[in-house]
């Protein structure tokens, strides 16, 4: 049975994002753009802290990886709802571009649930760069207005990052966390050992 003592400091930063997301959405529906923007900035800041803490303190875990990913997903959802409410014209004008990575992301989620029964937590370099770009774009748009080259760069990164995640799902027969990227996955001993065992057990 898990208790509060089972969670470490990095987990609590992830918990903040999880708990903050519903309040962010409520604040967005109340029309409090400035408050929403600052609190969203705080949530994105905790995303940069928890992973660094976990690695430096050597307290990484599968549970922590899943919690981190869940917090990221909820923060992104809150950010998108905020944009939809505060910048509806921008969303309407660019919805086809937005649907490309979003559609691929939904496909990736479905494949992961079918194969693993839960979402992935690979935390690849591309995923981190994509999340950082998304955060910067959304916050900049809320505070100052759109930067179009950054928007298209965000769409590009989100698309190739999600394609990489789909490829990784097919590479790994079982759920794993902490995969740097597709090239690293090809040499990942966790995957190679599973393949070797499967070959030995096959008739």
Coordinates of N, CA, C and O in Angstrom, one line a residue, residues 51-175:
X51 N 12.3 16.3 -13.3 CA 13.2 15.3 -14.0 C 14.7 15.5 -13.6 O 15.4 14.6 -13.4
X52 N 15.1 16.8 -13.5 CA 16.4 17.1 -13.1 C 16.7 16.6 -11.7 O 17.8 16.0 -11.4
X53 N 15.7 16.8 -10.8 CA 15.9 16.4 -9.4 C 16.0 14.9 -9.3 O 16.9 14.3 -8.6
X54 N 15.1 14.2 -10.1 CA 15.1 12.7 -10.0 C 16.5 12.2 -10.5 O 17.0 11.2 -9.9
X55 N 17.0 12.7 -11.6 CA 18.3 12.2 -12.1 C 19.5 12.6 -11.2 O 20.3 11.7 -10.9
X56 N 19.5 13.8 -10.7 CA 20.6 14.2 -9.8 C 20.6 13.5 -8.5 O 21.7 13.2 -7.9
X57 N 19.4 13.3 -7.9 CA 19.3 12.6 -6.6 C 19.2 11.1 -6.8 O 19.1 10.4 -5.8
X58 N 19.2 10.6 -8.0 CA 19.1 9.2 -8.3 C 17.9 8.5 -7.7 O 18.0 7.5 -7.0
X59 N 16.8 9.2 -7.9 CA 15.5 8.7 -7.4 C 14.5 8.4 -8.5 O 13.3 8.5 -8.3
X60 N 15.0 8.1 -9.7 CA 14.1 7.8 -10.8 C 13.4 6.5 -10.6 O 14.0 5.6 -10.0
X61 N 12.2 6.4 -11.1 CA 11.4 5.2 -11.0 C 10.4 5.1 -12.1 O 10.1 6.1 -12.7
X62 N 9.8 3.9 -12.3 CA 8.8 3.8 -13.3 C 7.6 4.6 -12.9 O 6.9 5.2 -13.7
X63 N 7.2 4.5 -11.6 CA 6.1 5.3 -11.1 C 6.3 6.8 -11.3 O 5.4 7.5 -11.8
X64 N 7.5 7.3 -11.0 CA 7.8 8.7 -11.2 C 7.7 9.1 -12.7 O 7.2 10.2 -13.0
X65 N 8.2 8.2 -13.6 CA 8.1 8.5 -15.0 C 6.7 8.6 -15.5 O 6.3 9.5 -16.3
X66 N 5.8 7.7 -15.0 CA 4.4 7.7 -15.4 C 3.7 9.0 -14.9 O 3.0 9.6 -15.6
X67 N 4.1 9.3 -13.6 CA 3.5 10.5 -13.0 C 3.9 11.8 -13.7 O 3.1 12.7 -13.9
X68 N 5.2 11.8 -14.1 CA 5.7 13.0 -14.8 C 5.0 13.1 -16.2 O 4.6 14.2 -16.5
X69 N 4.8 12.0 -16.9 CA 4.1 12.0 -18.2 C 2.7 12.5 -18.0 O 2.1 13.2 -18.8
X70 N 2.0 12.0 -17.0 CA 0.6 12.3 -16.7 C 0.5 13.8 -16.4 O -0.4 14.5 -17.0
X71 N 1.4 14.3 -15.6 CA 1.4 15.8 -15.4 C 1.6 16.6 -16.6 O 1.0 17.6 -16.8
X72 N 2.5 16.1 -17.5 CA 2.8 16.8 -18.7 C 1.6 16.9 -19.6 O 1.2 17.9 -20.2
X73 N 0.9 15.7 -19.7 CA -0.3 15.6 -20.6 C -1.4 16.6 -20.1 O -2.1 17.2 -20.9
X74 N -1.6 16.6 -18.8 CA -2.7 17.5 -18.2 C -2.3 18.9 -18.4 O -3.2 19.8 -18.6
X75 N -1.0 19.3 -18.2 CA -0.6 20.7 -18.4 C -0.8 21.1 -19.8 O -1.3 22.2 -20.1
X76 N -0.4 20.2 -20.8 CA -0.6 20.5 -22.2 C -2.1 20.7 -22.5 O -2.5 21.6 -23.2
X77 N -3.0 19.8 -21.9 CA -4.4 20.0 -22.1 C -4.9 21.3 -21.6 O -5.7 22.0 -22.3
X78 N -4.5 21.7 -20.4 CA -4.9 23.0 -19.9 C -4.4 24.1 -20.7 O -5.2 25.1 -21.0
X79 N -3.2 24.0 -21.3 CA -2.7 25.1 -22.1 C -3.5 25.2 -23.4 O -3.8 26.3 -23.9
X80 N -3.8 24.1 -24.0 CA -4.6 24.1 -25.2 C -6.0 24.7 -25.0 O -6.5 25.4 -25.8
X81 N -6.6 24.3 -23.9 CA -7.9 24.9 -23.5 C -7.8 26.4 -23.4 O -8.7 27.1 -23.8
X82 N -6.7 26.8 -22.7 CA -6.5 28.2 -22.5 C -6.4 28.9 -23.9 O -7.0 30.0 -24.1
X83 N -5.6 28.3 -24.8 CA -5.5 29.0 -26.1 C -6.9 29.0 -26.8 O -7.2 30.0 -27.5
X84 N -7.6 27.9 -26.7 CA -8.9 27.9 -27.4 C -9.8 29.0 -26.8 O -10.6 29.6 -27.6
X85 N -9.7 29.3 -25.6 CA -10.6 30.3 -25.0 C -10.1 31.7 -25.1 O -10.9 32.7 -25.4
X86 N -8.8 31.9 -25.1 CA -8.2 33.2 -25.1 C -7.7 33.6 -26.5 O -7.6 34.8 -26.8
X87 N -7.4 32.7 -27.4 CA -7.0 32.9 -28.7 C -7.7 32.1 -29.7 O -7.2 31.4 -30.5
X88 N -9.1 32.2 -29.7 CA -9.9 31.3 -30.6 C -9.6 31.6 -32.1 O -9.6 30.6 -32.9
X89 N -9.3 32.8 -32.5 CA -9.1 33.1 -33.9 C -7.8 32.4 -34.4 O -7.7 31.9 -35.5
X90 N -6.8 32.4 -33.5 CA -5.5 31.8 -33.9 C -5.8 30.3 -34.1 O -5.3 29.7 -35.1
X91 N -6.5 29.6 -33.2 CA -6.8 28.2 -33.3 C -7.6 27.9 -34.5 O -7.3 26.9 -35.3
X92 N -8.6 28.7 -34.8 CA -9.5 28.5 -36.0 C -8.6 28.6 -37.3 O -8.8 27.8 -38.2
X93 N -7.8 29.6 -37.3 CA -7.0 29.8 -38.5 C -5.9 28.8 -38.8 O -5.5 28.6 -39.9
X94 N -5.5 28.0 -37.7 CA -4.4 27.1 -37.9 C -4.8 25.7 -37.4 O -4.0 24.8 -37.1
X95 N -6.1 25.4 -37.3 CA -6.6 24.1 -36.8 C -6.1 22.9 -37.6 O -5.8 21.8 -37.0
X96 N -5.9 23.0 -38.9 CA -5.5 21.9 -39.7 C -4.0 21.5 -39.3 O -3.7 20.3 -39.2
X97 N -3.2 22.5 -39.1 CA -1.8 22.3 -38.7 C -1.8 21.6 -37.3 O -1.0 20.7 -37.1
X98 N -2.6 22.1 -36.4 CA -2.7 21.6 -35.0 C -3.2 20.1 -35.0 O -2.7 19.3 -34.2
X99 N -4.1 19.8 -35.9 CA -4.7 18.4 -36.0 C -3.6 17.4 -36.4 O -3.8 16.2 -36.0
X100 N -2.6 17.8 -37.1 CA -1.6 16.8 -37.5 C -0.9 16.1 -36.4 O -1.0 14.9 -36.2
X101 N -0.2 16.8 -35.5 CA 0.5 16.2 -34.4 C -0.5 15.7 -33.4 O -0.3 14.6 -32.7
X102 N -1.7 16.4 -33.2 CA -2.7 15.9 -32.2 C -3.3 14.6 -32.6 O -3.5 13.7 -31.8
X103 N -3.6 14.4 -33.9 CA -4.1 13.2 -34.4 C -3.1 12.0 -34.2 O -3.5 10.9 -33.8
X104 N -1.9 12.3 -34.6 CA -0.8 11.3 -34.4 C -0.7 10.9 -32.9 O -0.4 9.7 -32.6
X105 N -0.8 11.9 -32.1 CA -0.6 11.7 -30.6 C -1.8 10.8 -30.1 O -1.5 9.8 -29.3
X106 N -3.0 11.0 -30.6 CA -4.1 10.1 -30.2 C -3.9 8.7 -30.7 O -4.2 7.7 -30.0
X107 N -3.4 8.6 -31.9 CA -3.1 7.2 -32.4 C -2.0 6.5 -31.6 O -2.1 5.4 -31.2
X108 N -1.0 7.3 -31.2 CA 0.1 6.8 -30.4 C -0.5 6.3 -29.0 O -0.1 5.2 -28.5
X109 N -1.4 7.1 -28.4 CA -2.0 6.7 -27.1 C -2.8 5.4 -27.3 O -2.7 4.6 -26.4
X110 N -3.5 5.3 -28.3 CA -4.3 4.1 -28.5 C -3.4 2.9 -28.7 O -3.7 1.8 -28.0
X111 N -2.4 3.0 -29.5 CA -1.5 1.9 -29.7 C -0.8 1.5 -28.4 O -0.7 0.3 -28.0
X112 N -0.4 2.5 -27.6 CA 0.2 2.2 -26.3 C -0.7 1.5 -25.3 O -0.4 0.5 -24.6
X113 N -2.0 1.9 -25.3 CA -3.0 1.3 -24.4 C -3.3 -0.1 -24.8 O -3.4 -1.0 -24.0
X114 N -3.3 -0.3 -26.1 CA -3.6 -1.7 -26.6 C -2.4 -2.6 -26.3 O -2.7 -3.8 -25.9
X115 N -1.2 -2.1 -26.4 CA 0.0 -3.0 -26.2 C 0.4 -3.1 -24.8 O 0.7 -4.2 -24.3
X116 N 0.4 -2.0 -24.0 CA 0.9 -1.9 -22.7 C -0.2 -1.8 -21.6 O 0.1 -2.1 -20.4
X117 N -1.4 -1.3 -22.0 CA -2.4 -1.1 -21.0 C -2.2 0.2 -20.3 O -3.0 0.5 -19.3
X118 N -1.3 1.1 -20.8 CA -1.1 2.4 -20.2 C -0.3 3.2 -21.2 O 0.2 2.7 -22.2
X119 N -0.2 4.5 -20.9 CA 0.6 5.4 -21.7 C 2.1 5.2 -21.6 O 2.6 4.6 -20.7
X120 N 2.8 5.6 -22.6 CA 4.2 5.5 -22.6 C 4.9 6.6 -21.7 O 4.3 7.6 -21.4
X121 N 6.1 6.3 -21.4 CA 6.9 7.3 -20.6 C 8.4 7.2 -21.1 O 9.3 7.0 -20.3
X122 N 8.6 7.2 -22.4 CA 9.9 7.1 -22.9 C 10.8 8.3 -22.6 O 12.0 8.1 -22.3
X123 N 10.2 9.5 -22.5 CA 11.0 10.7 -22.2 C 12.2 10.8 -23.1 O 13.3 11.0 -22.7
X124 N 12.0 10.7 -24.4 CA 13.1 10.9 -25.4 C 13.6 12.3 -25.5 O 12.9 13.2 -25.0
X125 N 14.7 12.5 -26.1 CA 15.3 13.8 -26.3 C 14.3 14.7 -27.1 O 14.1 15.8 -26.9
X126 N 13.8 14.0 -28.2 CA 12.8 14.7 -29.0 C 11.6 15.1 -28.3 O 11.0 16.2 -28.5
X127 N 11.1 14.3 -27.4 CA 9.9 14.6 -26.6 C 10.2 15.8 -25.7 O 9.3 16.6 -25.5
X128 N 11.3 15.8 -25.1 CA 11.7 16.9 -24.2 C 11.8 18.2 -24.9 O 11.3 19.3 -24.5
X129 N 12.4 18.2 -26.1 CA 12.6 19.4 -26.9 C 11.2 19.8 -27.4 O 10.9 21.0 -27.4
X130 N 10.4 18.9 -27.8 CA 9.0 19.2 -28.3 C 8.2 19.8 -27.1 O 7.5 20.9 -27.4
X131 N 8.3 19.3 -25.9 CA 7.5 19.8 -24.8 C 8.0 21.2 -24.5 O 7.2 22.1 -24.2
X132 N 9.3 21.4 -24.5 CA 9.9 22.8 -24.2 C 9.4 23.8 -25.3 O 9.0 24.9 -24.9
X133 N 9.4 23.4 -26.5 CA 8.9 24.3 -27.6 C 7.5 24.6 -27.5 O 7.0 25.7 -27.6
X134 N 6.7 23.6 -27.1 CA 5.2 23.8 -26.9 C 5.0 24.8 -25.8 O 4.2 25.7 -25.9
X135 N 5.7 24.6 -24.7 CA 5.6 25.5 -23.5 C 5.9 26.9 -23.9 O 5.2 27.9 -23.5
X136 N 7.1 27.1 -24.6 CA 7.5 28.4 -24.9 C 6.5 29.1 -25.8 O 6.2 30.3 -25.7
X137 N 6.0 28.3 -26.9 CA 5.1 28.9 -27.8 C 3.8 29.3 -27.1 O 3.3 30.5 -27.3
X138 N 3.2 28.4 -26.4 CA 1.9 28.7 -25.7 C 2.0 29.9 -24.8 O 1.2 30.8 -24.8
X139 N 3.1 29.9 -24.0 CA 3.3 31.0 -23.0 C 3.5 32.4 -23.8 O 3.0 33.4 -23.4
X140 N 4.3 32.3 -24.8 CA 4.6 33.5 -25.6 C 3.4 34.1 -26.2 O 3.1 35.3 -26.2
X141 N 2.6 33.2 -26.7 CA 1.3 33.6 -27.4 C 0.4 34.2 -26.4 O -0.3 35.2 -26.6
X142 N 0.3 33.6 -25.2 CA -0.6 34.2 -24.1 C -0.1 35.5 -23.6 O -0.9 36.4 -23.3
X143 N 1.2 35.7 -23.5 CA 1.7 36.9 -22.9 C 1.9 38.0 -24.0 O 1.6 39.2 -23.7
X144 N 2.4 37.6 -25.2 CA 2.8 38.7 -26.1 C 2.2 38.6 -27.5 O 2.1 39.5 -28.2
X145 N 1.7 37.4 -27.9 CA 1.1 37.2 -29.2 C 1.9 36.1 -29.9 O 2.9 35.6 -29.5
X146 N 1.4 35.7 -31.1 CA 2.0 34.5 -31.8 C 3.3 34.8 -32.5 O 3.6 35.9 -32.9
X147 N 4.2 33.8 -32.5 CA 5.5 33.8 -33.2 C 5.3 32.7 -34.2 O 5.4 31.5 -33.8
X148 N 5.1 33.0 -35.5 CA 4.7 32.0 -36.5 C 5.8 31.0 -36.8 O 5.5 29.8 -36.9
X149 N 7.0 31.4 -36.9 CA 8.1 30.4 -37.1 C 8.2 29.4 -36.0 O 8.4 28.2 -36.2
X150 N 8.0 29.9 -34.7 CA 8.0 29.0 -33.6 C 6.8 28.0 -33.6 O 6.9 26.9 -33.2
X151 N 5.7 28.5 -34.1 CA 4.5 27.6 -34.2 C 4.8 26.5 -35.2 O 4.5 25.3 -34.8
X152 N 5.3 26.8 -36.3 CA 5.5 25.7 -37.3 C 6.7 24.8 -36.9 O 6.6 23.6 -37.2
X153 N 7.6 25.3 -36.2 CA 8.7 24.5 -35.6 C 8.1 23.6 -34.6 O 8.5 22.4 -34.5
X154 N 7.2 24.1 -33.7 CA 6.5 23.3 -32.7 C 5.7 22.1 -33.4 O 5.8 21.0 -32.9
X155 N 5.0 22.4 -34.5 CA 4.2 21.4 -35.2 C 5.1 20.3 -35.8 O 4.9 19.1 -35.7
X156 N 6.3 20.8 -36.4 CA 7.2 19.8 -36.9 C 7.8 18.9 -35.9 O 7.8 17.7 -36.0
X157 N 8.2 19.5 -34.7 CA 8.8 18.7 -33.7 C 7.8 17.7 -33.1 O 8.1 16.5 -32.8
X158 N 6.5 18.2 -32.9 CA 5.5 17.4 -32.3 C 5.2 16.2 -33.2 O 4.9 15.1 -32.8
X159 N 5.2 16.4 -34.5 CA 4.9 15.4 -35.5 C 6.0 14.3 -35.5 O 5.7 13.1 -35.4
X160 N 7.3 14.7 -35.6 CA 8.4 13.7 -35.7 C 8.6 13.0 -34.4 O 8.9 11.8 -34.3
X161 N 8.3 13.7 -33.3 CA 8.5 13.1 -32.0 C 7.4 12.0 -31.7 O 7.7 11.0 -31.2
X162 N 6.2 12.3 -32.2 CA 5.1 11.3 -32.0 C 5.4 10.1 -32.9 O 5.1 8.9 -32.5
X163 N 5.9 10.3 -34.1 CA 6.2 9.2 -35.0 C 7.3 8.3 -34.4 O 7.2 7.1 -34.4
X164 N 8.3 9.0 -33.8 CA 9.3 8.2 -33.1 C 8.8 7.4 -31.9 O 9.2 6.2 -31.7
X165 N 7.8 8.0 -31.2 CA 7.2 7.2 -30.1 C 6.5 6.0 -30.6 O 6.5 4.9 -29.9
X166 N 5.8 6.1 -31.7 CA 5.1 5.0 -32.3 C 6.0 3.9 -32.6 O 5.8 2.7 -32.4
X167 N 7.1 4.3 -33.3 CA 8.2 3.3 -33.6 C 8.7 2.6 -32.4 O 9.0 1.4 -32.4
X168 N 8.9 3.4 -31.3 CA 9.5 2.8 -30.1 C 8.5 1.8 -29.5 O 8.9 0.7 -28.9
X169 N 7.2 2.0 -29.6 CA 6.2 1.1 -29.1 C 6.3 -0.2 -29.8 O 6.3 -1.3 -29.2
X170 N 6.6 -0.2 -31.1 CA 6.7 -1.4 -31.8 C 8.0 -2.1 -31.6 O 8.2 -3.3 -31.7
X171 N 9.0 -1.4 -31.2 CA 10.3 -1.9 -30.8 C 10.4 -2.7 -29.5 O 11.0 -3.7 -29.3
X172 N 9.6 -2.1 -28.5 CA 9.7 -2.7 -27.2 C 8.4 -3.6 -26.9 O 7.3 -3.0 -26.9
X173 N 8.6 -4.9 -26.7 CA 7.5 -5.7 -26.4 C 6.8 -5.5 -25.1 O 5.6 -5.7 -24.9
X174 N 7.6 -4.9 -24.1 CA 7.0 -4.6 -22.8 C 7.3 -3.1 -22.5 O 8.3 -2.5 -23.0
X175 N 6.5 -2.6 -21.6 CA 6.6 -1.2 -21.2 C 8.0 -0.9 -20.6 O 8.4 -1.7 -19.7

